């Protein structure tokens, strides 16, 4: 029973390049959430997606960041033209159903380093 | 905007001591979750509390949700070095449908 799978675990990008982070939710889960953890800070919500729909993107920076969760395949968080300030750990979580009392299970994260 | 204030930020104690971590907010949450995160790993869910006044126990860990569902505490009895890690509280619900508001975390170090 595989958990939430994220890849890559570590990603190094030069300034100006694109970063693509992938997340496969737990089996049977159709809701995906992305969070960012900056050094010395807590986790901050970025975006909530269902299959083919963005439900809440209130935590997403207005520029350069986008997310999708296609009908088939993993959810993708894309960061265009990365800058040093994008260096952080990005976590994906998934839950099985709609509702405010759903438990979120996290992946191991992708650690992005921008050089 | 919902905020969760978690305290203390750092806690360094000797093996065998007891400790309590607090999460407080001015907002009401429909549920509150406690996670533990190891370095280089993702948060691992410890418990979810849903009902105001609810108390849940997990071995030496006791979790409580405030009556008004605005605060929560984690109490560890007779701490062990294996308890060392980052503890995070996270609130769900209210107007923040579908997303968690995390506290800043408590870094616990238990010395043998």
Coordinates of C-alpha atoms in Angstrom, one line a residue:
Chain A
X1 CA 0.0 0.0 0.0
X2 CA 2.2 2.8 -1.3
X3 CA 1.9 6.2 0.3
X4 CA 2.1 9.5 -1.4
X5 CA 5.0 9.4 -3.8
X6 CA 7.0 12.5 -4.8
X7 CA 9.8 12.8 -7.2
X8 CA 12.4 13.8 -7.6
X9 CA 13.5 13.8 -3.9
X10 CA 16.2 16.4 -4.7
X11 CA 16.3 18.9 -7.6
X12 CA 18.9 21.4 -8.4
X13 CA 18.2 24.1 -10.9
X14 CA 20.1 27.2 -12.1
X15 CA 18.4 30.5 -11.9
X16 CA 16.0 31.0 -14.8
X17 CA 15.4 27.3 -15.4
X18 CA 12.1 25.5 -14.9
X19 CA 11.4 23.1 -12.1
X20 CA 8.8 20.3 -12.4
X21 CA 7.8 18.5 -9.2
X22 CA 5.6 15.4 -9.4
X23 CA 3.2 13.9 -6.9
X24 CA 1.3 10.6 -7.1
X25 CA -1.4 10.5 -4.4
X26 CA -2.2 7.4 -2.3
X27 CA -4.3 4.8 -4.1
X28 CA -7.9 5.9 -3.9
X29 CA -7.2 9.5 -3.1
X30 CA -8.5 12.1 -5.6
X31 CA -7.6 15.3 -3.7
X32 CA -4.1 16.7 -3.8
X33 CA -2.6 19.6 -1.8
X34 CA 0.8 21.2 -2.3
X35 CA 2.7 22.9 0.5
X36 CA 6.0 24.8 0.7
X37 CA 8.4 24.7 3.6
X38 CA 11.0 27.4 3.6
X39 CA 14.1 27.1 5.9
X40 CA 13.2 27.9 9.5
X41 CA 9.5 28.2 8.7
X42 CA 6.4 26.1 8.9
X43 CA 4.5 24.5 6.0
X44 CA 2.5 27.0 4.0
X45 CA -0.5 25.9 1.8
X46 CA -0.1 26.6 -1.9
X47 CA -2.8 24.9 -3.9
X48 CA -5.6 22.3 -3.6
X49 CA -6.5 20.2 -6.7
X50 CA -9.0 17.6 -7.6
X51 CA -8.7 15.6 -10.8
X52 CA -8.6 18.1 -13.7
X53 CA -9.7 20.9 -11.3
X54 CA -8.0 23.6 -9.2
X55 CA -10.2 24.0 -6.1
X56 CA -8.2 26.6 -4.2
X57 CA -5.0 28.3 -5.3
X58 CA -5.0 31.1 -2.8
X59 CA -1.5 30.2 -1.5
X60 CA 0.1 30.2 -5.0
X61 CA 2.4 33.0 -6.0
X62 CA 0.8 35.0 -8.7
X63 CA 3.6 34.6 -11.2
X64 CA 5.8 31.7 -12.4
X65 CA 4.0 29.0 -10.4
X66 CA 1.3 26.7 -11.7
X67 CA -0.2 23.3 -10.8
X68 CA -2.2 20.7 -12.5
X69 CA -3.7 17.3 -11.7
X70 CA -4.7 15.6 -15.0
X71 CA -7.2 12.8 -15.4
X72 CA -4.3 10.4 -15.9
X73 CA -0.9 10.7 -14.2
X74 CA 0.6 12.5 -11.3
X75 CA 0.0 16.1 -10.1
X76 CA 2.6 18.5 -11.3
X77 CA 3.8 21.7 -9.6
X78 CA 5.7 23.8 -12.2
X79 CA 7.9 26.7 -11.3
X80 CA 9.1 28.7 -14.3
X81 CA 12.3 30.9 -14.3
X82 CA 13.3 29.8 -10.8
X83 CA 15.0 32.3 -8.5
X84 CA 17.1 31.6 -5.3
X85 CA 14.1 32.4 -3.1
X86 CA 12.3 29.4 -4.6
X87 CA 14.7 27.1 -2.8
X88 CA 12.6 25.2 -0.3
X89 CA 11.1 21.8 0.4
X90 CA 7.9 21.2 -1.5
X91 CA 5.4 18.7 0.0
X92 CA 2.4 17.1 -1.5
X93 CA -0.4 15.6 0.5
X94 CA -3.5 13.6 -0.6
X95 CA -6.8 12.8 1.0
X96 CA -9.6 10.4 -0.1
X97 CA -12.7 12.6 0.0
X98 CA -14.2 15.9 0.1
X99 CA -14.8 17.5 3.5
X100 CA -13.3 19.6 6.2
X101 CA -12.4 16.7 8.5
X102 CA -10.3 14.8 6.0
X103 CA -6.9 13.7 7.1
X104 CA -4.0 14.6 4.8
X105 CA -1.1 12.2 4.3
X106 CA 2.2 13.7 3.1
X107 CA 4.8 12.6 0.8
X108 CA 8.5 12.8 1.6
X109 CA 8.9 16.0 -0.3
X110 CA 11.1 17.5 -3.1
X111 CA 13.9 19.6 -1.9
X112 CA 14.6 22.3 -4.6
X113 CA 17.9 24.1 -4.6
X114 CA 18.3 27.0 -7.0
X115 CA 21.9 27.9 -7.7
Chain B
X1 CA -6.7 34.5 7.5
X2 CA -6.4 31.8 10.1
X3 CA -3.3 31.6 12.2
X4 CA -2.0 28.9 14.6
X5 CA 0.5 30.0 17.2
X6 CA 2.6 27.1 18.4
X7 CA 4.8 27.2 21.5
X8 CA 7.4 26.7 22.5
X9 CA 9.5 26.9 19.3
X10 CA 12.4 24.9 20.9
X11 CA 12.3 22.5 23.8
X12 CA 15.4 20.7 25.2
X13 CA 14.8 18.3 28.1
X14 CA 16.3 15.3 29.8
X15 CA 15.1 11.8 29.3
X16 CA 12.2 11.0 31.7
X17 CA 10.8 14.5 31.9
X18 CA 7.3 15.5 30.9
X19 CA 6.5 18.3 28.4
X20 CA 3.6 20.0 26.8
X21 CA 3.4 21.8 23.4
X22 CA 0.6 24.3 22.8
X23 CA -1.3 25.5 19.7
X24 CA -3.5 28.5 20.0
X25 CA -5.7 30.4 17.5
X26 CA -8.4 33.0 17.5
X27 CA -10.1 31.0 14.8
X28 CA -12.3 27.9 15.2
X29 CA -11.1 24.8 13.4
X30 CA -13.3 21.8 12.5
X31 CA -10.4 19.5 13.2
X32 CA -6.8 19.7 14.4
X33 CA -4.1 17.4 13.4
X34 CA -0.7 16.7 15.0
X35 CA 2.3 15.7 12.9
X36 CA 5.8 14.7 13.5
X37 CA 8.5 15.4 11.0
X38 CA 12.0 14.0 10.8
X39 CA 14.8 15.8 9.1
X40 CA 14.6 15.3 5.3
X41 CA 11.2 13.6 5.5
X42 CA 7.6 14.6 5.2
X43 CA 5.2 15.2 8.1
X44 CA 3.8 12.0 9.5
X45 CA 0.3 12.2 11.0
X46 CA 0.1 11.3 14.7
X47 CA -3.6 12.1 15.5
X48 CA -6.7 14.0 14.5
X49 CA -9.0 15.6 17.1
X50 CA -12.4 16.7 15.9
X51 CA -14.7 17.3 18.9
X52 CA -14.3 20.2 21.3
X53 CA -12.9 18.8 24.6
X54 CA -11.7 15.6 23.0
X55 CA -8.7 13.8 24.5
X56 CA -6.8 11.2 22.6
X57 CA -3.9 9.1 23.9
X58 CA -1.2 7.4 21.9
X59 CA 1.1 5.5 24.3
X60 CA 2.9 8.3 26.2
X61 CA 1.4 11.1 24.1
X62 CA -1.8 12.8 25.1
X63 CA -3.6 15.1 22.7
X64 CA -6.4 17.5 23.7
X65 CA -8.7 19.7 21.6
X66 CA -10.0 22.8 23.4
X67 CA -13.7 23.1 24.2
X68 CA -14.1 26.0 21.7
X69 CA -12.0 24.2 19.1
X70 CA -9.5 27.0 18.9
X71 CA -6.6 25.5 20.7
X72 CA -4.9 22.1 21.3
X73 CA -2.1 20.6 23.3
X74 CA 0.3 17.7 23.1
X75 CA 1.6 16.3 26.3
X76 CA 4.4 13.7 26.4
X77 CA 5.0 11.8 29.5
X78 CA 8.5 10.4 30.4
X79 CA 10.1 11.6 27.2
X80 CA 12.6 9.4 25.5
X81 CA 15.4 10.2 23.1
X82 CA 13.4 8.6 20.4
X83 CA 10.8 11.4 20.8
X84 CA 13.3 13.9 19.4
X85 CA 11.9 15.6 16.3
X86 CA 9.8 18.4 14.9
X87 CA 6.2 18.4 16.1
X88 CA 3.6 20.3 14.0
X89 CA 0.0 21.2 14.7
X90 CA -2.3 21.9 11.8
X91 CA -5.9 23.1 11.7
X92 CA -8.5 22.3 9.1
X93 CA -11.9 23.6 8.2
X94 CA -13.9 26.8 8.7
X95 CA -13.4 29.1 5.9
X96 CA -10.2 27.4 4.9
X97 CA -12.0 24.5 3.3
X98 CA -9.7 21.8 1.9
X99 CA -6.4 23.2 3.3
X100 CA -4.4 23.0 6.5
X101 CA -3.0 25.9 8.5
X102 CA 0.2 24.9 10.2
X103 CA 1.8 26.1 13.3
X104 CA 5.5 27.1 13.2
X105 CA 6.5 23.8 14.8
X106 CA 8.3 22.8 18.0
X107 CA 11.7 21.3 17.8
X108 CA 12.0 18.8 20.6
X109 CA 15.4 17.4 21.8
X110 CA 15.4 14.7 24.4
X111 CA 18.9 14.1 25.9
X112 CA 19.7 10.7 27.3

